[in-house]
Amino acid sequence: MTNTIDTSIYAAITEAIQGEARRILSEGHVSAVVGYAAARRKGSAQPVVITDAVRAEELIFSAACVNNLAVYLTKAKKEIPKTGKIGIVVKGCDLKALVGLMGESQLKREELYLIGVPCAGVLASTAQPAQELTGDTIAPKCRECDAHLPQECDFVPDRQPATPELAGKYRAEIARLEAMTPAERWAYWKEQFKKCIKCYACRQVCPFCFCEQCLCDRNKPQMVETTPRPAGNTAWHIVRAMHLAGRCAGCAECERVCPMDIPLNLLNRKMAKELKELYDYEAGFQVREKGPLAMYDEKDDQSFIK
Amino acid sequence: MHHKEKHAFEPKIIAFVCTWCTYAGADLAGTSRLQYPANVRVLKFPCTGRIDPVFILKAFQQGADGVLVSGCHPGDCHYIAGNFHARRRFAAFRKLLEFVGVDLGRLQFSWVSAAEGGKWVEMVTDLTERVRGMGPMQEFKELALEEQWSGAIDTPELQEAYDSI
Ligand code: SF4
Ligand code: SF4
Ligand code: SF4
């Protein structure tokens, strides 16, 4: 099945992004713009930070613009936010991360200039950068996207993304696992976690893993074994999912960068689903001071407590 | 299985309790000379709000067959809301554990006040008996064994040798 997805608006979006970046940089509204530029390999894209209006022409938007740039505002480039107001190119899914980070006091809305991108989808990590965007090559997260049009940005190119109707893979996979017995689920995750080489790429790419010192790196006391072997891996994945519960924006960057193809976002999405059911909370749509696990209600369910 | 007579299974139960309510409750059970299974090892914390889910993981990894987490009843927290926060955290953590395949029968949460020595006894007895019925917690042990031997015990000969240790 090669059900092509219409990405014809991306050329116009590229132009609009360049124009807006040029304007805000030359008029001095921002000190830098974080966006995407063409990378060396044909059709590929990479994150770029530009501080000079002349370089605005480097900016692009294409189906290869998969990265969640929010990470550059937290830890990957720590120096950036200190230099004044920053422009950033955001897809709807990435905006959720920024919204979450604002709620957690990591970013201030007034320090950002949001260039929102109407987005029909980006390529899966398994696809080649120059490949056509189809139902087969699209990133799994885009199959169940609820944020094709980013909300409340400072600038959004006036285009309507073609929003493809595709069956959700995460949803189906979560349902499949939920239907299993605990032993079967354990066997499934054991196989998955076994593959982990503890490269921590998932942590490094996640905008929400911004702790100065990760619990999993501590050795006095050591809470999680650091070895890339079964017990330590299992603990790492459980801790990781727990720390992101109620915070994860669902950008699926963790899963994309995992060199061992571990379905990390499945855990995050399962937790998001549970927190929605338990506390009617969804991350990323609105700036909220406290996530579901940082607050409480005296009437919370306690049927599991004797 | 046929070694059961030789090594009757005694579950190891780890109890994470808050110092203000459940610990005092367990103490009361002791001073009242109430009997309860010696399978439980009690670890005292300032508050259930201080009990990080990673402690529970670690307990299972270190060989616990069952875990009890217990603190003050809602409204009685020494720090006002620690137990309310813990309640949400553990509600979420249970869902996560369940999703990765841990049988939740091995994990019990309870509110036991300083006056409830009897409830403490009941709680520990119930969990111990339930876990006894479920048998040893194998999952995390198997992971640890894989670390050492690069493989699980997958032959009857090895299993027999292991059982007889
Ligand atoms: S999840 Fe939505 S907003 Fe994000 S890349 Fe996919 S289609 Fe675009
Ligand atoms: S856990 Fe993964 S999907 Fe969630 S915010 Fe972090 S990188 Fe994105
Ligand atoms: S990116 Fe994948 S292999 Fe690397 S630490 Fe994360 S889960 Fe493990």
Tab-separated table of C-alpha atoms and ligand atoms in Angstrom:
chain	number	residue	atom	x	y	z
A	1	MET	CA	0.000	0.000	0.000
A	2	THR	CA	1.498	3.277	-1.004
A	3	ASN	CA	-1.191	5.698	0.046
A	4	THR	CA	0.695	8.923	-0.561
A	5	ILE	CA	0.241	11.735	1.937
A	6	ASP	CA	0.030	15.230	0.544
A	7	THR	CA	3.032	17.269	1.666
A	8	SER	CA	2.781	19.874	-1.071
A	9	ILE	CA	2.260	22.630	1.524
A	10	TYR	CA	5.743	22.068	2.944
A	11	ALA	CA	7.382	24.188	0.226
A	12	ALA	CA	5.177	27.161	1.052
A	13	ILE	CA	5.755	26.584	4.755
A	14	THR	CA	9.505	26.639	4.190
A	15	GLU	CA	9.181	29.998	2.494
A	16	ALA	CA	6.978	31.400	5.247
A	17	ILE	CA	9.343	30.194	7.984
A	18	GLN	CA	12.305	31.794	6.229
A	19	GLY	CA	10.452	35.084	5.845
A	20	GLU	CA	9.365	35.183	9.465
A	21	ALA	CA	12.799	34.189	10.774
A	22	ARG	CA	14.392	36.869	8.645
A	23	ARG	CA	11.938	39.440	9.967
A	24	ILE	CA	12.216	38.646	13.667
A	25	LEU	CA	15.997	38.375	13.530
A	26	SER	CA	16.557	41.567	11.576
A	27	GLU	CA	14.015	43.523	13.636
A	28	GLY	CA	15.690	42.246	16.777
A	29	HIS	CA	12.683	40.480	18.294
A	30	VAL	CA	14.766	37.377	18.916
A	31	SER	CA	18.443	36.664	19.337
A	32	ALA	CA	18.290	33.272	17.673
A	33	VAL	CA	15.986	30.955	15.776
A	34	VAL	CA	16.068	27.207	16.303
A	35	GLY	CA	14.840	25.403	13.219
A	36	TYR	CA	15.685	22.828	10.606
A	37	ALA	CA	18.175	23.071	7.756
A	38	ALA	CA	19.020	20.711	4.947
A	39	ALA	CA	21.654	18.198	5.963
A	40	ARG	CA	24.293	16.692	3.732
A	41	ARG	CA	22.472	13.589	2.648
A	42	LYS	CA	19.908	14.223	-0.068
A	43	GLY	CA	16.492	15.014	1.356
A	44	SER	CA	17.626	14.913	4.972
A	45	ALA	CA	17.279	17.646	7.566
A	46	GLN	CA	19.042	18.584	10.778
A	47	PRO	CA	18.476	21.037	13.591
A	48	VAL	CA	20.143	24.406	13.213
A	49	VAL	CA	20.450	27.528	15.348
A	50	ILE	CA	20.760	30.763	13.414
A	51	THR	CA	21.481	34.147	14.888
A	52	ASP	CA	21.865	36.143	11.691
A	53	ALA	CA	18.952	37.148	9.426
A	54	VAL	CA	21.078	36.442	6.363
A	55	ARG	CA	21.084	32.774	7.244
A	56	ALA	CA	17.268	32.571	7.365
A	57	GLU	CA	17.342	31.137	3.873
A	58	GLU	CA	18.896	27.970	5.306
A	59	LEU	CA	15.699	27.108	7.147
A	60	ILE	CA	13.481	24.408	5.701
A	61	PHE	CA	10.473	22.319	6.543
A	62	SER	CA	10.036	18.873	5.040
A	63	ALA	CA	8.926	15.408	6.016
A	64	ALA	CA	12.511	14.821	7.150
A	65	CYS	CA	12.163	17.450	9.926
A	66	VAL	CA	11.525	14.881	12.599
A	67	ASN	CA	13.453	16.236	15.601
A	68	ASN	CA	11.700	17.767	18.547
A	69	LEU	CA	13.680	20.997	18.843
A	70	ALA	CA	12.418	21.652	22.367
A	71	VAL	CA	15.393	19.736	23.710
A	72	TYR	CA	17.674	22.566	22.543
A	73	LEU	CA	15.944	24.911	24.945
A	74	THR	CA	16.477	22.772	27.996
A	75	LYS	CA	19.769	20.997	28.108
A	76	ALA	CA	21.328	20.282	24.750
A	77	LYS	CA	22.337	23.889	24.291
A	78	LYS	CA	22.151	25.335	27.741
A	79	GLU	CA	23.588	28.653	26.663
A	80	ILE	CA	20.769	29.445	24.244
A	81	PRO	CA	17.977	30.584	26.546
A	82	LYS	CA	20.265	32.991	28.343
A	83	THR	CA	20.797	35.154	25.296
A	84	GLY	CA	17.331	36.681	25.160
A	85	LYS	CA	14.110	35.806	23.387
A	86	ILE	CA	14.405	32.756	21.156
A	87	GLY	CA	12.474	31.851	18.036
A	88	ILE	CA	11.713	28.187	17.557
A	89	VAL	CA	10.082	26.191	14.778
A	90	VAL	CA	7.520	23.837	16.286
A	91	LYS	CA	5.250	21.118	15.029
A	92	GLY	CA	2.110	20.547	17.077
A	93	CYS	CA	3.553	17.492	18.817
A	94	ASP	CA	6.723	19.379	19.734
A	95	LEU	CA	4.713	22.300	21.022
A	96	LYS	CA	3.274	19.977	23.654
A	97	ALA	CA	6.764	19.537	25.020
A	98	LEU	CA	7.264	23.305	25.194
A	99	VAL	CA	3.905	23.705	26.937
A	100	GLY	CA	4.874	21.042	29.458
A	101	LEU	CA	8.237	22.699	30.048
A	102	MET	CA	6.529	26.013	30.696
A	103	GLY	CA	4.353	24.330	33.299
A	104	GLU	CA	7.485	22.939	34.924
A	105	SER	CA	9.124	26.383	35.032
A	106	GLN	CA	11.854	25.392	32.609
A	107	LEU	CA	10.796	27.910	29.975
A	108	LYS	CA	8.858	31.139	29.972
A	109	ARG	CA	6.331	31.864	27.247
A	110	GLU	CA	7.479	35.456	27.000
A	111	GLU	CA	11.010	34.299	26.261
A	112	LEU	CA	9.891	32.344	23.214
A	113	TYR	CA	8.721	33.288	19.749
A	114	LEU	CA	6.821	30.279	18.445
A	115	ILE	CA	6.798	29.622	14.721
A	116	GLY	CA	4.159	26.908	14.461
A	117	VAL	CA	4.119	24.477	11.558
A	118	PRO	CA	0.913	23.088	10.066
A	119	CYS	CA	2.068	19.505	9.750
A	120	ALA	CA	0.719	16.543	7.815
A	121	GLY	CA	3.360	14.185	9.113
A	122	VAL	CA	7.038	13.313	9.120
A	123	LEU	CA	8.984	10.225	8.137
A	124	ALA	CA	9.528	7.246	10.388
A	125	SER	CA	13.070	6.552	11.530
A	126	THR	CA	13.011	3.442	9.372
A	127	ALA	CA	12.383	5.458	6.185
A	128	GLN	CA	15.060	7.072	4.057
A	129	PRO	CA	15.092	10.895	4.286
A	130	ALA	CA	14.296	11.411	0.614
A	131	GLN	CA	11.482	8.880	0.603
A	132	GLU	CA	7.949	9.897	-0.200
A	133	LEU	CA	5.602	10.301	2.759
A	134	THR	CA	3.028	7.511	2.662
A	135	GLY	CA	0.953	5.461	5.053
A	136	ASP	CA	3.918	3.099	5.205
A	137	THR	CA	6.748	5.560	5.683
A	138	ILE	CA	5.049	7.962	8.106
A	139	ALA	CA	6.247	8.044	11.733
A	140	PRO	CA	4.020	5.975	14.054
A	141	LYS	CA	3.248	9.038	16.198
A	142	CYS	CA	1.780	10.829	13.167
A	143	ARG	CA	-0.709	8.015	12.682
A	144	GLU	CA	-2.549	9.110	15.800
A	145	CYS	CA	-1.676	12.791	15.774
A	146	ASP	CA	-4.045	15.196	17.486
A	147	ALA	CA	-1.960	18.306	16.879
A	148	HIS	CA	-1.580	18.817	13.131
A	149	LEU	CA	-2.204	22.520	13.612
A	150	PRO	CA	-0.240	24.048	16.504
A	151	GLN	CA	-2.249	26.342	18.743
A	152	GLU	CA	-1.467	29.791	20.129
A	153	CYS	CA	1.805	30.366	18.338
A	154	ASP	CA	3.175	33.778	17.467
A	155	PHE	CA	3.210	32.893	13.815
A	156	VAL	CA	1.743	30.038	11.810
A	157	PRO	CA	2.005	29.837	8.005
A	158	ASP	CA	-1.498	30.048	6.630
A	159	ARG	CA	-1.816	26.512	5.292
A	160	GLN	CA	-4.097	23.605	6.040
A	161	PRO	CA	-2.283	20.309	6.516
A	162	ALA	CA	-3.779	17.274	4.839
A	163	THR	CA	-4.612	15.140	7.849
A	164	PRO	CA	-4.455	11.500	6.831
A	165	GLU	CA	-6.794	8.974	8.447
A	166	LEU	CA	-4.584	6.135	9.570
A	167	ALA	CA	-5.051	3.322	12.036
A	168	GLY	CA	-3.238	4.013	15.326
A	169	LYS	CA	-0.346	1.669	16.007
A	170	TYR	CA	0.325	2.594	19.638
A	171	ARG	CA	-3.301	2.211	20.550
A	172	ALA	CA	-3.523	-1.215	18.946
A	173	GLU	CA	-0.271	-2.363	20.524
A	174	ILE	CA	-1.300	-1.188	23.986
A	175	ALA	CA	-4.602	-3.053	23.630
A	176	ARG	CA	-2.766	-6.162	22.480
A	177	LEU	CA	-0.478	-6.098	25.506
A	178	GLU	CA	-3.282	-5.315	27.926
A	179	ALA	CA	-5.102	-8.432	26.751
A	180	MET	CA	-2.138	-10.625	27.711
A	181	THR	CA	-1.556	-12.338	31.043
A	182	PRO	CA	1.027	-10.731	33.358
A	183	ALA	CA	3.469	-13.540	32.548
A	184	GLU	CA	3.100	-12.952	28.823
A	185	ARG	CA	3.600	-9.233	29.249
A	186	TRP	CA	6.675	-9.845	31.372
A	187	ALA	CA	8.070	-12.122	28.682
A	188	TYR	CA	7.392	-9.483	26.042
A	189	TRP	CA	9.106	-6.668	27.934
A	190	LYS	CA	11.933	-8.911	29.035
A	191	GLU	CA	12.804	-9.489	25.400
A	192	GLN	CA	12.527	-5.789	24.679
A	193	PHE	CA	14.510	-4.562	27.692
A	194	LYS	CA	17.158	-7.203	27.130
A	195	LYS	CA	18.175	-5.416	23.947
A	196	CYS	CA	18.950	-2.131	25.715
A	197	ILE	CA	22.621	-1.173	25.581
A	198	LYS	CA	22.222	1.697	28.080
A	199	CYS	CA	23.429	4.271	25.632
A	200	TYR	CA	20.956	6.718	27.198
A	201	ALA	CA	20.158	8.256	23.841
A	202	CYS	CA	16.488	8.126	24.847
A	203	ARG	CA	17.247	10.193	27.907
A	204	GLN	CA	19.477	12.658	26.126
A	205	VAL	CA	16.911	13.393	23.449
A	206	CYS	CA	13.972	13.769	25.813
A	207	PRO	CA	13.118	17.398	26.586
A	208	PHE	CA	11.746	16.303	29.962
A	209	CYS	CA	14.843	14.449	31.135
A	210	PHE	CA	16.473	17.682	32.219
A	211	CYS	CA	17.674	16.699	35.703
A	212	GLU	CA	21.182	17.913	36.436
A	213	GLN	CA	21.921	14.524	37.852
A	214	CYS	CA	19.945	11.499	36.765
A	215	LEU	CA	18.920	9.103	39.504
A	216	CYS	CA	20.137	6.338	37.236
A	217	ASP	CA	23.683	7.705	37.219
A	218	ARG	CA	23.983	7.926	40.974
A	219	ASN	CA	26.048	5.372	42.796
A	220	LYS	CA	25.811	6.476	46.421
A	221	PRO	CA	23.348	4.944	46.904
A	222	GLN	CA	22.881	3.168	43.653
A	223	MET	CA	19.181	2.857	42.992
A	224	VAL	CA	19.340	1.431	39.487
A	225	GLU	CA	22.097	-0.852	38.301
A	226	THR	CA	24.094	0.801	35.582
A	227	THR	CA	24.963	-2.376	33.736
A	228	PRO	CA	23.469	-2.933	30.291
A	229	ARG	CA	22.202	-6.272	31.461
A	230	PRO	CA	18.716	-7.584	32.186
A	231	ALA	CA	18.054	-6.518	35.798
A	232	GLY	CA	19.535	-3.055	35.454
A	233	ASN	CA	17.796	-2.536	32.141
A	234	THR	CA	14.387	-3.443	33.483
A	235	ALA	CA	14.807	-1.090	36.408
A	236	TRP	CA	15.978	1.684	34.109
A	237	HIS	CA	12.963	1.377	31.849
A	238	ILE	CA	10.480	1.269	34.686
A	239	VAL	CA	12.077	4.282	36.365
A	240	ARG	CA	12.198	6.156	33.094
A	241	ALA	CA	8.529	5.557	32.346
A	242	MET	CA	7.571	6.469	35.902
A	243	HIS	CA	9.479	9.741	35.827
A	244	LEU	CA	7.815	10.720	32.571
A	245	ALA	CA	4.326	9.700	33.625
A	246	GLY	CA	2.001	12.661	33.317
A	247	ARG	CA	4.767	14.724	31.699
A	248	CYS	CA	5.640	12.993	28.430
A	249	ALA	CA	4.509	15.001	25.451
A	250	GLY	CA	4.384	11.964	23.208
A	251	CYS	CA	6.861	13.306	20.654
A	252	ALA	CA	8.287	9.767	20.402
A	253	GLU	CA	11.838	11.052	20.098
A	254	CYS	CA	12.981	8.476	22.658
A	255	GLU	CA	11.736	5.685	20.469
A	256	ARG	CA	13.119	7.238	17.300
A	257	VAL	CA	16.664	7.512	18.624
A	258	CYS	CA	16.787	4.132	20.332
A	259	PRO	CA	19.363	2.163	18.360
A	260	MET	CA	17.909	-1.093	19.653
A	261	ASP	CA	14.332	-0.486	18.489
A	262	ILE	CA	12.799	-0.727	21.919
A	263	PRO	CA	9.199	0.546	21.833
A	264	LEU	CA	9.767	3.127	24.548
A	265	ASN	CA	6.906	5.375	23.663
A	266	LEU	CA	4.527	2.489	24.229
A	267	LEU	CA	5.269	2.709	27.942
A	268	ASN	CA	4.874	6.478	27.944
A	269	ARG	CA	1.598	6.325	26.065
A	270	LYS	CA	0.260	3.620	28.310
A	271	MET	CA	0.984	5.848	31.310
A	272	ALA	CA	-0.615	8.822	29.562
A	273	LYS	CA	-3.699	6.720	28.963
A	274	GLU	CA	-3.851	5.618	32.593
A	275	LEU	CA	-3.437	9.137	33.937
A	276	LYS	CA	-6.183	10.321	31.650
A	277	GLU	CA	-8.479	7.634	32.986
A	278	LEU	CA	-7.500	8.161	36.603
A	279	TYR	CA	-7.236	11.933	36.819
A	280	ASP	CA	-8.633	13.188	33.521
A	281	TYR	CA	-5.265	14.735	32.743
A	282	GLU	CA	-3.662	15.128	29.340
A	283	ALA	CA	-0.175	16.561	29.026
A	284	GLY	CA	0.780	19.276	26.607
A	285	PHE	CA	-2.373	21.118	25.694
A	286	GLN	CA	-2.329	23.817	28.266
A	287	VAL	CA	0.266	25.312	30.569
A	288	ARG	CA	-0.427	23.902	33.986
A	289	GLU	CA	1.610	24.453	37.050
A	290	LYS	CA	1.258	20.916	38.293
A	291	GLY	CA	1.100	17.570	36.585
A	292	PRO	CA	-1.163	14.793	37.849
A	293	LEU	CA	1.547	13.280	40.014
A	294	ALA	CA	2.498	16.594	41.586
A	295	MET	CA	-0.976	17.247	42.940
A	296	TYR	CA	-3.770	15.361	44.626
A	297	ASP	CA	-7.425	15.401	45.411
A	298	GLU	CA	-8.661	14.249	48.782
A	299	LYS	CA	-11.289	12.223	46.969
A	300	ASP	CA	-8.807	10.352	44.736
A	301	ASP	CA	-9.538	6.685	44.190
A	302	GLN	CA	-8.022	4.476	46.842
A	303	SER	CA	-9.780	1.229	46.118
A	304	PHE	CA	-6.351	-0.417	45.817
A	305	ILE	CA	-5.414	0.575	49.372
A	306	LYS	CA	-6.582	-1.538	52.289
B	1	MET	CA	8.467	-28.888	42.737
B	2	HIS	CA	9.458	-32.265	44.281
B	3	HIS	CA	11.909	-30.414	46.488
B	4	LYS	CA	9.120	-28.624	48.269
B	5	GLU	CA	9.340	-30.752	51.417
B	6	LYS	CA	13.036	-30.041	51.651
B	7	HIS	CA	12.764	-26.304	51.235
B	8	ALA	CA	9.363	-25.086	52.331
B	9	PHE	CA	8.861	-21.694	50.746
B	10	GLU	CA	8.974	-18.849	53.238
B	11	PRO	CA	8.094	-15.613	51.484
B	12	LYS	CA	10.230	-12.582	52.112
B	13	ILE	CA	8.008	-9.582	52.664
B	14	ILE	CA	9.416	-6.075	52.738
B	15	ALA	CA	7.275	-3.445	54.423
B	16	PHE	CA	7.929	0.237	53.737
B	17	VAL	CA	6.155	2.116	56.493
B	18	CYS	CA	5.893	5.662	57.690
B	19	THR	CA	7.263	6.352	61.116
B	20	TRP	CA	4.261	8.253	62.442
B	21	CYS	CA	1.429	5.808	61.880
B	22	THR	CA	2.170	2.345	60.603
B	23	TYR	CA	5.507	1.979	62.352
B	24	ALA	CA	3.869	2.968	65.596
B	25	GLY	CA	1.031	0.560	64.778
B	26	ALA	CA	3.502	-2.276	64.244
B	27	ASP	CA	5.188	-1.303	67.491
B	28	LEU	CA	1.860	-1.455	69.266
B	29	ALA	CA	1.284	-4.929	67.844
B	30	GLY	CA	4.629	-5.894	69.361
B	31	THR	CA	4.069	-4.374	72.767
B	32	SER	CA	0.582	-5.897	72.814
B	33	ARG	CA	2.257	-9.246	72.148
B	34	LEU	CA	0.196	-9.888	69.058
B	35	GLN	CA	1.627	-12.654	66.893
B	36	TYR	CA	2.309	-12.153	63.213
B	37	PRO	CA	4.458	-13.886	60.589
B	38	ALA	CA	8.171	-13.299	60.971
B	39	ASN	CA	8.436	-13.019	57.190
B	40	VAL	CA	8.156	-9.278	57.225
B	41	ARG	CA	11.159	-6.935	57.291
B	42	VAL	CA	10.142	-3.429	58.229
B	43	LEU	CA	11.805	-0.340	56.814
B	44	LYS	CA	10.899	2.945	58.404
B	45	PHE	CA	10.453	6.178	56.454
B	46	PRO	CA	9.488	9.676	57.528
B	47	CYS	CA	6.376	9.539	55.350
B	48	THR	CA	4.759	7.453	52.598
B	49	GLY	CA	5.449	10.504	50.456
B	50	ARG	CA	9.158	9.686	50.784
B	51	ILE	CA	8.728	6.147	49.505
B	52	ASP	CA	9.980	6.290	45.951
B	53	PRO	CA	8.649	3.583	43.608
B	54	VAL	CA	12.270	2.748	42.879
B	55	PHE	CA	12.523	1.388	46.453
B	56	ILE	CA	9.836	-1.143	45.621
B	57	LEU	CA	11.665	-2.150	42.469
B	58	LYS	CA	14.853	-2.517	44.393
B	59	ALA	CA	13.132	-4.683	47.000
B	60	PHE	CA	11.905	-7.057	44.305
B	61	GLN	CA	15.321	-7.075	42.718
B	62	GLN	CA	16.938	-7.915	46.037
B	63	GLY	CA	14.713	-10.923	46.509
B	64	ALA	CA	11.451	-9.734	48.051
B	65	ASP	CA	8.500	-11.942	47.195
B	66	GLY	CA	6.006	-9.359	48.372
B	67	VAL	CA	6.008	-5.676	49.275
B	68	LEU	CA	3.786	-3.775	51.659
B	69	VAL	CA	3.625	0.016	51.664
B	70	SER	CA	1.761	1.521	54.555
B	71	GLY	CA	1.252	4.868	56.172
B	72	CYS	CA	-1.211	7.191	57.841
B	73	HIS	CA	-4.878	7.304	56.926
B	74	PRO	CA	-5.904	10.193	54.679
B	75	GLY	CA	-6.152	13.322	56.789
B	76	ASP	CA	-3.741	11.998	59.411
B	77	CYS	CA	-0.454	12.678	57.633
B	78	HIS	CA	2.168	14.258	59.876
B	79	TYR	CA	3.155	16.402	56.917
B	80	ILE	CA	-0.442	17.076	55.954
B	81	ALA	CA	-0.471	15.749	52.388
B	82	GLY	CA	2.416	13.282	51.953
B	83	ASN	CA	0.089	10.314	51.848
B	84	PHE	CA	-2.206	11.996	49.320
B	85	HIS	CA	0.743	12.450	46.991
B	86	ALA	CA	1.871	8.892	47.623
B	87	ARG	CA	-1.604	7.619	46.798
B	88	ARG	CA	-1.446	9.077	43.288
B	89	ARG	CA	2.112	8.009	42.709
B	90	PHE	CA	1.353	4.446	43.699
B	91	ALA	CA	-1.866	4.337	41.709
B	92	ALA	CA	0.215	5.198	38.643
B	93	PHE	CA	3.089	2.912	39.588
B	94	ARG	CA	0.769	-0.057	39.960
B	95	LYS	CA	-0.480	0.498	36.413
B	96	LEU	CA	3.073	0.592	35.134
B	97	LEU	CA	4.130	-2.547	36.985
B	98	GLU	CA	1.040	-4.321	35.767
B	99	PHE	CA	1.825	-3.312	32.184
B	100	VAL	CA	5.330	-4.729	32.343
B	101	GLY	CA	3.925	-7.945	33.751
B	102	VAL	CA	4.329	-7.883	37.533
B	103	ASP	CA	1.447	-9.627	39.280
B	104	LEU	CA	-0.019	-6.970	41.558
B	105	GLY	CA	-0.962	-9.606	44.110
B	106	ARG	CA	2.572	-9.187	45.428
B	107	LEU	CA	2.184	-5.535	46.209
B	108	GLN	CA	-0.117	-4.211	48.917
B	109	PHE	CA	-0.840	-0.684	50.037
B	110	SER	CA	-2.568	0.103	53.282
B	111	TRP	CA	-3.298	2.763	55.842
B	112	VAL	CA	-2.514	1.573	59.344
B	113	SER	CA	-2.665	4.042	62.205
B	114	ALA	CA	-0.653	4.050	65.402
B	115	ALA	CA	-3.682	2.593	67.193
B	116	GLU	CA	-4.240	-0.231	64.721
B	117	GLY	CA	-1.885	-2.950	65.930
B	118	GLY	CA	-4.546	-5.471	64.997
B	119	LYS	CA	-4.861	-4.181	61.461
B	120	TRP	CA	-1.097	-4.375	61.035
B	121	VAL	CA	-1.153	-8.014	62.047
B	122	GLU	CA	-4.009	-8.703	59.670
B	123	MET	CA	-2.272	-6.885	56.817
B	124	VAL	CA	1.033	-8.703	57.217
B	125	THR	CA	-0.654	-12.068	57.693
B	126	ASP	CA	-2.858	-11.638	54.636
B	127	LEU	CA	-0.030	-10.577	52.365
B	128	THR	CA	2.301	-13.284	53.635
B	129	GLU	CA	-0.309	-15.966	53.060
B	130	ARG	CA	-1.238	-14.646	49.660
B	131	VAL	CA	2.380	-14.516	48.523
B	132	ARG	CA	2.994	-17.954	49.996
B	133	GLY	CA	0.239	-19.198	47.761
B	134	MET	CA	1.712	-17.432	44.745
B	135	GLY	CA	5.142	-18.924	45.296
B	136	PRO	CA	8.488	-17.178	44.989
B	137	MET	CA	8.789	-14.013	42.934
B	138	GLN	CA	10.835	-15.418	40.068
B	139	GLU	CA	10.796	-12.603	37.555
B	140	PHE	CA	13.470	-10.338	38.987
B	141	LYS	CA	15.563	-13.271	40.209
B	142	GLU	CA	15.691	-14.659	36.719
B	143	LEU	CA	16.914	-11.335	35.426
B	144	ALA	CA	19.675	-11.341	38.019
B	145	LEU	CA	20.629	-14.883	37.098
B	146	GLU	CA	20.865	-13.944	33.463
B	147	GLU	CA	23.341	-11.279	34.448
B	148	GLN	CA	25.596	-13.801	36.070
B	149	TRP	CA	25.260	-16.778	33.784
B	150	SER	CA	24.375	-15.146	30.526
B	151	GLY	CA	21.405	-17.483	30.424
B	152	ALA	CA	18.454	-18.652	32.492
B	153	ILE	CA	18.289	-22.095	34.005
B	154	ASP	CA	16.779	-23.783	31.027
B	155	THR	CA	17.690	-27.421	31.580
B	156	PRO	CA	16.216	-29.778	34.206
B	157	GLU	CA	19.771	-30.717	35.296
B	158	LEU	CA	20.657	-27.124	36.081
B	159	GLN	CA	17.332	-26.545	37.793
B	160	GLU	CA	17.899	-29.588	39.964
B	161	ALA	CA	21.392	-28.504	40.866
B	162	TYR	CA	20.120	-25.045	41.701
B	163	ASP	CA	17.253	-26.378	43.824
B	164	SER	CA	19.579	-28.517	45.860
B	165	ILE	CA	21.870	-25.667	46.808
C	1	SF4	S1	2.666	13.948	15.340
C	1	SF4	FE1	1.397	15.416	14.203
C	1	SF4	S2	2.413	17.370	14.431
C	1	SF4	FE2	3.864	15.816	15.041
C	1	SF4	S3	5.065	15.376	13.214
C	1	SF4	FE3	3.379	13.915	13.217
C	1	SF4	S4	1.725	14.866	12.090
C	1	SF4	FE4	3.212	16.473	12.558
C	2	SF4	S1	9.532	10.363	26.817
C	2	SF4	FE1	9.907	10.264	24.624
C	2	SF4	S2	7.968	10.873	23.755
C	2	SF4	FE2	7.915	11.544	25.852
C	2	SF4	S3	8.662	13.642	25.824
C	2	SF4	FE3	10.433	12.323	26.206
C	2	SF4	S4	11.301	11.940	24.179
C	2	SF4	FE4	9.228	12.729	23.869
C	3	SF4	S1	18.065	4.582	23.595
C	3	SF4	FE1	17.416	2.453	23.631
C	3	SF4	S2	19.291	1.257	23.936
C	3	SF4	FE2	19.745	3.403	24.476
C	3	SF4	S3	19.381	3.487	26.697
C	3	SF4	FE3	17.483	4.124	25.690
C	3	SF4	S4	16.305	2.215	25.554
C	3	SF4	FE4	18.411	1.633	25.947
